[in-house]
Short mmCIF file of C-alpha atoms and ligand atoms in Angstrom, two decimals:
data_model
loop_
_atom_site.label_atom_id
_atom_site.label_comp_id
_atom_site.label_asym_id
_atom_site.label_seq_id
_atom_site.Cartn_x
_atom_site.Cartn_y
_atom_site.Cartn_z
CA MET P 2 110.73 -16.73 -99.89
CA THR P 3 108.51 -14.77 -97.39
CA ILE P 4 109.04 -15.28 -93.81
CA LYS P 5 105.84 -16.24 -92.15
CA GLY P 6 104.63 -14.52 -89.05
CA ARG P 7 104.08 -16.49 -85.92
CA VAL P 8 100.62 -16.92 -84.33
CA PHE P 9 100.00 -17.81 -80.74
CA SER P 10 96.78 -18.72 -79.28
CA GLY P 11 95.78 -20.49 -76.09
CA ALA P 12 92.62 -22.03 -74.86
CA ARG P 13 91.53 -23.57 -71.52
CA PRO P 14 91.10 -27.29 -71.34
CA THR P 15 87.45 -27.63 -71.61
CA GLY P 16 87.11 -31.24 -72.81
CA ARG P 17 85.01 -32.13 -75.83
CA GLN P 18 84.53 -29.13 -78.02
CA HIS P 19 81.20 -27.81 -79.16
CA LEU P 20 79.86 -25.86 -82.13
CA GLY P 21 80.54 -22.55 -80.38
CA ASN P 22 84.20 -23.52 -79.87
CA TYR P 23 84.49 -24.69 -83.48
CA LEU P 24 83.01 -21.55 -85.02
CA GLY P 25 84.51 -19.11 -82.55
CA ALA P 26 88.08 -20.59 -82.50
CA ILE P 27 89.05 -23.86 -83.98
CA LYS P 28 87.93 -23.06 -87.51
CA ASN P 29 90.26 -19.98 -87.49
CA TYR P 30 93.05 -22.06 -85.98
CA VAL P 31 92.92 -24.40 -88.89
CA ALA P 32 92.81 -21.62 -91.45
CA LEU P 33 95.68 -19.64 -90.02
CA GLN P 34 98.06 -22.56 -90.57
CA ASP P 35 98.19 -21.82 -94.29
CA ASP P 36 99.66 -18.33 -93.75
CA TYR P 37 101.52 -18.48 -90.38
CA ASP P 38 103.68 -20.55 -88.17
CA CYS P 39 101.14 -21.48 -85.55
CA ILE P 40 101.40 -22.30 -81.91
CA TYR P 41 98.44 -23.53 -80.12
CA CYS P 42 98.50 -24.06 -76.40
CA ILE P 43 96.22 -25.86 -74.03
CA VAL P 44 96.46 -23.45 -71.05
CA ASP P 45 96.08 -25.78 -68.03
CA ILE P 46 97.75 -23.29 -65.65
CA HIS P 47 95.29 -20.69 -66.51
CA ALA P 48 92.58 -23.08 -65.76
CA LEU P 49 93.76 -23.49 -62.17
CA THR P 50 92.53 -19.97 -61.37
CA THR P 51 88.97 -21.08 -61.30
CA VAL P 52 88.76 -24.79 -61.31
CA GLU P 53 87.43 -26.48 -58.03
CA THR P 54 88.99 -29.86 -58.82
CA THR P 55 91.61 -31.05 -61.20
CA GLU P 56 90.13 -34.63 -61.38
CA ASP P 57 89.05 -34.22 -65.02
CA LEU P 58 91.97 -32.10 -66.14
CA LYS P 59 93.89 -34.75 -68.05
CA GLU P 60 90.75 -36.03 -69.68
CA ASN P 61 89.64 -32.56 -70.67
CA ILE P 62 93.16 -31.88 -72.18
CA TYR P 63 93.02 -35.26 -74.13
CA GLU P 64 89.56 -34.64 -75.44
CA MET P 65 90.23 -31.12 -76.49
CA ALA P 66 93.48 -32.02 -78.22
CA LEU P 67 91.70 -34.87 -79.97
CA ASP P 68 89.05 -32.45 -81.32
CA TRP P 69 91.66 -29.95 -82.52
CA LEU P 70 93.53 -32.62 -84.34
CA ALA P 71 90.30 -34.15 -85.86
CA ALA P 72 89.29 -30.59 -86.96
CA GLY P 73 92.45 -30.10 -89.08
CA ILE P 74 95.18 -28.79 -86.79
CA ARG P 75 98.37 -30.23 -88.37
CA PRO P 76 100.93 -31.14 -85.74
CA GLU P 77 103.54 -31.51 -88.45
CA ASP P 78 103.18 -27.82 -89.28
CA SER P 79 101.98 -26.30 -86.09
CA ILE P 80 103.13 -26.65 -82.47
CA VAL P 81 100.38 -28.04 -80.28
CA PHE P 82 101.22 -28.42 -76.59
CA ILE P 83 100.20 -28.09 -72.97
CA GLN P 84 101.11 -24.86 -71.07
CA SER P 85 102.58 -26.46 -68.03
CA HIS P 86 105.01 -28.50 -70.19
CA VAL P 87 106.99 -25.43 -70.67
CA PRO P 88 107.89 -24.21 -67.18
CA TYR P 89 109.73 -21.20 -68.61
CA VAL P 90 106.33 -19.48 -68.87
CA MET P 91 106.23 -19.23 -64.97
CA GLU P 92 109.66 -17.42 -65.06
CA MET P 93 108.44 -15.13 -67.80
CA HIS P 94 105.32 -14.34 -65.89
CA THR P 95 107.27 -13.36 -62.82
CA LEU P 96 109.69 -11.25 -64.84
CA LEU P 97 106.83 -9.41 -66.53
CA SER P 98 104.97 -8.92 -63.31
CA MET P 99 107.73 -6.60 -62.15
CA VAL P 100 106.74 -4.05 -64.92
CA THR P 101 103.04 -4.46 -64.62
CA PRO P 102 101.06 -1.94 -62.46
CA LEU P 103 98.96 -3.76 -59.94
CA GLY P 104 96.29 -0.90 -59.98
CA LYS P 105 95.72 -1.46 -63.63
CA LEU P 106 95.35 -5.23 -63.20
CA THR P 107 92.67 -4.88 -60.48
CA GLU P 108 90.79 -2.39 -62.55
CA LEU P 109 90.37 -4.57 -65.57
CA PRO P 110 86.69 -5.48 -66.33
CA THR P 111 87.52 -9.07 -66.73
CA PHE P 112 89.08 -9.25 -63.22
CA LYS P 113 86.01 -7.54 -61.78
CA GLU P 114 83.74 -10.07 -63.52
CA LYS P 115 85.71 -13.02 -62.23
CA ILE P 116 85.47 -11.64 -58.68
CA LYS P 117 81.72 -11.55 -59.10
CA GLN P 118 81.72 -15.17 -60.53
CA ASN P 119 84.07 -16.53 -57.89
CA PRO P 120 83.49 -14.43 -54.76
CA ASN P 121 84.88 -17.17 -52.52
CA ASN P 122 88.06 -17.71 -54.54
CA VAL P 123 89.61 -14.42 -55.42
CA ASN P 124 93.18 -15.73 -55.85
CA TYR P 125 96.36 -14.10 -56.95
CA GLY P 126 96.22 -16.08 -60.17
CA LEU P 127 93.08 -14.15 -61.24
CA VAL P 128 94.87 -10.76 -60.84
CA GLY P 129 97.94 -12.02 -62.71
CA TYR P 130 96.05 -13.66 -65.49
CA PRO P 131 96.74 -11.08 -68.06
CA VAL P 132 100.42 -11.22 -67.12
CA LEU P 133 100.59 -14.87 -67.60
CA MET P 134 98.77 -14.49 -70.82
CA THR P 135 101.41 -11.95 -72.05
CA ALA P 136 104.07 -14.44 -70.87
CA ASP P 137 102.53 -17.08 -73.19
CA ILE P 138 102.73 -14.73 -76.17
CA VAL P 139 106.14 -13.19 -75.78
CA LEU P 140 107.80 -16.52 -74.75
CA TYR P 141 107.41 -17.83 -78.27
CA LYS P 142 108.10 -14.57 -80.07
CA ALA P 143 104.61 -14.61 -81.48
CA ASP P 144 103.95 -11.47 -83.51
CA THR P 145 100.32 -12.17 -84.17
CA VAL P 146 97.45 -13.09 -81.95
CA PRO P 147 94.04 -13.90 -83.37
CA VAL P 148 91.32 -12.35 -81.34
CA GLY P 149 87.64 -11.32 -81.77
CA VAL P 150 86.71 -7.77 -81.54
CA ASP P 151 85.63 -8.19 -77.82
CA GLN P 152 88.97 -9.49 -76.78
CA ALA P 153 91.08 -6.82 -78.40
CA PRO P 154 91.51 -4.77 -75.05
CA HIS P 155 93.34 -7.79 -73.55
CA LEU P 156 95.86 -7.80 -76.24
CA GLU P 157 96.24 -4.07 -75.98
CA PHE P 158 97.22 -4.53 -72.34
CA ALA P 159 99.67 -7.20 -73.34
CA ARG P 160 101.30 -4.78 -75.71
CA GLU P 161 101.54 -2.27 -72.92
CA ILE P 162 103.34 -4.74 -70.63
CA VAL P 163 105.81 -5.56 -73.51
CA ARG P 164 106.43 -1.82 -74.08
CA SER P 165 107.02 -1.23 -70.30
CA PHE P 166 109.43 -4.10 -70.20
CA ASN P 167 111.45 -3.05 -73.12
CA TYR P 168 111.50 0.62 -72.08
CA ARG P 169 112.50 -0.32 -68.44
CA TYR P 170 115.43 -2.39 -69.64
CA GLY P 171 116.34 -0.40 -72.76
CA THR P 172 115.85 -3.49 -75.03
CA LYS P 173 113.68 -4.76 -77.89
CA VAL P 174 114.04 -8.27 -76.88
CA LEU P 175 110.15 -8.86 -76.42
CA ILE P 176 107.99 -8.50 -79.50
CA GLU P 177 104.88 -6.43 -79.24
CA PRO P 178 102.20 -8.73 -80.61
CA LYS P 179 99.80 -7.52 -83.26
CA VAL P 180 96.05 -8.28 -83.21
CA LYS P 181 94.63 -10.32 -86.02
CA HIS P 182 91.00 -9.71 -86.02
CA THR P 183 89.23 -12.91 -86.86
CA GLU P 184 85.67 -13.42 -87.62
CA VAL P 185 84.26 -14.84 -84.30
CA LEU P 186 80.72 -15.80 -84.58
CA LYS P 187 78.60 -15.50 -81.56
CA VAL P 188 76.99 -18.91 -81.30
CA LEU P 189 73.97 -19.09 -79.13
CA GLY P 190 73.22 -22.30 -77.26
CA ILE P 191 70.09 -24.49 -78.03
CA ASP P 192 68.24 -22.29 -75.54
CA GLY P 193 68.51 -19.48 -78.16
CA LYS P 194 69.34 -17.02 -75.41
CA LYS P 195 72.80 -17.43 -73.95
CA LYS P 196 76.19 -18.09 -75.63
CA MET P 197 76.75 -21.72 -76.26
CA SER P 198 78.57 -23.11 -73.36
CA LYS P 199 79.15 -26.54 -71.69
CA SER P 200 78.60 -25.21 -68.27
CA LEU P 201 75.09 -24.04 -69.25
CA ASP P 202 74.45 -27.43 -70.96
CA ASN P 203 73.10 -25.63 -73.95
CA HIS P 204 75.69 -26.90 -76.32
CA ILE P 205 76.02 -29.43 -79.36
CA GLU P 206 79.22 -31.30 -79.09
CA LEU P 207 81.22 -31.79 -82.34
CA ALA P 208 81.85 -35.49 -81.38
CA ALA P 209 78.22 -36.24 -80.57
CA THR P 210 76.68 -39.14 -82.52
CA PRO P 211 74.24 -38.09 -85.40
CA GLU P 212 71.40 -39.37 -83.15
CA GLU P 213 72.51 -37.32 -80.13
CA THR P 214 72.83 -34.28 -82.45
CA ASP P 215 69.36 -34.83 -83.78
CA LYS P 216 68.07 -34.88 -80.20
CA ARG P 217 69.83 -31.64 -79.34
CA VAL P 218 68.71 -29.87 -82.42
CA MET P 219 65.08 -30.88 -81.78
CA GLN P 220 65.39 -28.98 -78.38
CA MET P 221 66.46 -25.72 -80.04
CA LEU P 222 64.40 -22.64 -79.54
CA THR P 223 62.89 -21.24 -82.71
CA ASP P 224 60.93 -17.94 -83.29
CA PRO P 225 59.16 -17.74 -79.86
CA GLN P 226 56.20 -16.01 -81.53
CA ARG P 227 55.54 -19.07 -83.70
CA VAL P 228 53.33 -21.20 -81.65
CA ARG P 229 51.29 -23.26 -84.14
CA ARG P 230 52.45 -24.91 -87.33
CA GLU P 231 50.18 -22.61 -89.29
CA ASP P 232 51.56 -19.39 -87.74
CA PRO P 233 54.11 -17.71 -90.05
CA GLY P 234 57.54 -17.42 -88.56
CA ASP P 235 60.33 -14.95 -88.62
CA PRO P 236 63.70 -16.55 -89.48
CA ASP P 237 65.50 -13.38 -88.61
CA VAL P 238 64.88 -14.00 -84.93
CA CYS P 239 65.34 -17.77 -85.07
CA ASN P 240 68.63 -19.45 -83.90
CA VAL P 241 67.91 -22.52 -86.05
CA PHE P 242 67.93 -20.19 -89.05
CA SER P 243 71.22 -18.66 -88.05
CA MET P 244 72.72 -22.16 -88.03
CA HIS P 245 71.23 -22.96 -91.42
CA LYS P 246 73.06 -19.95 -92.69
CA ILE P 247 76.36 -21.50 -91.59
CA PHE P 248 75.81 -25.19 -92.45
CA SER P 249 73.12 -25.58 -95.11
CA PRO P 250 73.34 -25.16 -98.91
CA LYS P 251 72.37 -21.73 -100.36
CA ASP P 252 69.23 -22.89 -102.07
CA GLU P 253 67.89 -24.51 -98.84
CA ILE P 254 68.61 -21.33 -96.83
CA GLU P 255 66.61 -19.34 -99.39
CA MET P 256 63.77 -21.80 -99.44
CA ILE P 257 63.54 -21.78 -95.65
CA ASN P 258 63.72 -17.96 -95.52
CA THR P 259 60.76 -17.74 -97.90
CA GLU P 260 58.62 -20.65 -96.65
CA CYS P 261 58.97 -19.98 -92.89
CA ARG P 262 57.50 -16.53 -93.44
CA ARG P 263 54.38 -17.90 -95.03
CA ALA P 264 54.12 -21.04 -92.78
CA GLY P 265 55.10 -23.20 -95.82
CA ILE P 266 57.59 -25.19 -93.67
CA GLY P 267 57.28 -26.36 -90.07
CA CYS P 268 59.94 -25.99 -87.36
CA VAL P 269 60.20 -29.73 -86.98
CA ASP P 270 60.99 -30.30 -90.64
CA CYS P 271 63.37 -27.21 -90.59
CA LYS P 272 65.24 -28.55 -87.66
CA LYS P 273 65.52 -32.08 -89.38
CA ARG P 274 66.97 -30.47 -92.37
CA PHE P 275 69.51 -28.49 -90.23
CA SER P 276 70.51 -31.57 -88.20
CA ALA P 277 71.00 -33.55 -91.44
CA ASN P 278 73.17 -30.76 -92.84
CA LEU P 279 75.21 -30.40 -89.66
CA ASN P 280 75.76 -34.16 -89.39
CA LYS P 281 76.93 -34.30 -92.99
CA HIS P 282 79.37 -31.32 -92.34
CA LEU P 283 80.74 -33.12 -89.29
CA GLU P 284 81.17 -36.50 -90.93
CA PRO P 285 84.83 -36.16 -91.93
CA PHE P 286 85.55 -34.70 -88.54
CA ARG P 287 83.92 -37.62 -86.73
CA ALA P 288 85.65 -40.14 -88.87
CA LYS P 289 89.05 -38.71 -88.23
CA ARG P 290 88.46 -38.41 -84.62
CA ALA P 291 87.39 -42.21 -84.48
CA GLU P 292 90.59 -43.00 -86.29
CA ILE P 293 92.86 -40.94 -83.86
CA GLU P 294 91.06 -42.30 -80.92
CA LYS P 295 92.23 -45.83 -81.81
CA SER P 296 95.58 -44.92 -80.38
CA PRO P 297 95.16 -42.49 -77.57
CA ASP P 298 98.90 -42.45 -76.98
CA SER P 299 99.42 -40.71 -80.29
CA VAL P 300 97.62 -37.69 -78.94
CA TRP P 301 99.87 -37.50 -75.92
CA ASP P 302 102.91 -38.06 -78.22
CA ILE P 303 101.97 -35.08 -80.30
CA LEU P 304 101.53 -32.94 -77.21
CA ARG P 305 104.88 -33.97 -75.79
CA ASP P 306 106.47 -33.37 -79.17
CA GLY P 307 104.89 -29.91 -79.34
CA ALA P 308 106.23 -29.21 -75.80
CA LYS P 309 109.70 -30.22 -76.89
CA ARG P 310 109.49 -27.75 -79.91
CA ALA P 311 107.92 -24.96 -77.73
CA ASN P 312 110.62 -25.52 -74.95
CA ALA P 313 113.50 -24.93 -77.55
CA ILE P 314 112.04 -21.60 -78.61
CA ALA P 315 111.26 -20.59 -74.97
CA LYS P 316 114.73 -21.49 -73.66
CA ASP P 317 116.29 -19.02 -76.13
CA VAL P 318 113.82 -16.25 -75.35
CA ILE P 319 114.26 -16.61 -71.61
CA GLU P 320 117.97 -16.50 -71.95
CA GLU P 321 117.85 -13.29 -74.07
CA THR P 322 115.28 -11.85 -71.58
CA ARG P 323 117.57 -12.55 -68.62
CA ALA P 324 120.55 -11.01 -70.38
CA ALA P 325 118.42 -7.98 -71.30
CA ILE P 326 117.66 -7.44 -67.60
CA GLY P 327 121.18 -7.94 -66.55
CA LEU P 328 120.64 -11.03 -64.46
CA PRO P 329 123.85 -13.00 -63.85
CA GLU P 330 124.48 -16.07 -66.04
FE1 SF4 F 422 63.04 -21.04 -87.29
FE2 SF4 F 422 62.90 -22.89 -89.22
FE3 SF4 F 422 60.80 -22.66 -87.54
FE4 SF4 F 422 61.20 -20.72 -89.23
S1 SF4 F 422 60.67 -22.78 -89.76
S2 SF4 F 422 60.86 -20.44 -87.04
S3 SF4 F 422 63.41 -20.69 -89.46
S4 SF4 F 422 62.88 -23.37 -87.08
#
């Protein structure tokens, strides 16, 4: 019998998930369950670094967990939980902060970016963000973290923190996590310009009704050079075509690729076809979501059960870590 590796990944509670979340993370989460023990965390403490109000926090956690479960995350195999339900993470964060150079934290491009985005709220949490992220990973002895290529430097920094800790205390108690490069598709919003994002209101929600989906798809930007129906288009610069390539059958993709270039198909027809294929693809997800939604308590029960399992792992790791440092029992 082979021993499975352990994957950890966390995501901020952003409520109902959209196509960008699905293609960029959730799809990978679901697939990884076949080869790893997976721990998926809704990082509500991380969210506090930038949120202005916590009014929607619980609702966002619930909606996000609901989408994860409907998309195929299996709580009987994977641990799904809320970050703040395992308070050991705060202790691990503090212990790791003692071996993390402040200069390096303030030089990280992500920190500088956050300062630009929130000039009026440059809080300590923003500086310590990568330390808390590392605490999340090592607390569960995760050896593998799925990341897209652009996030790899963050994980390299986490590995450095772990090395510093183990070196400082002459121990191997903390595991240096490996990167698992996952295919993270960059999904553009319906504006065809910026990354799909809820805050930009350019997203298509997984849980939208077919009618809402049709409406959003009709708003999608196509080849900007194609003004009239009789103009030939270029699928290579069209966001609708990029989506067809993910959700439509092969023969339809080939047909559009040919017909668009000779104005044999109009953009409205092309969008209708994409929307129909997308709705069909999301049918099982939406059915499962509706089923789970009948008993909202079941979602909270799953999250509480996940926290119980996560706490059991974390307790052992914290005890080992304290012993490695030499803190009194
Ligand atoms: Fe894009 Fe389709 Fe219009 Fe071509 S026909 S420009 S692929 S929407």
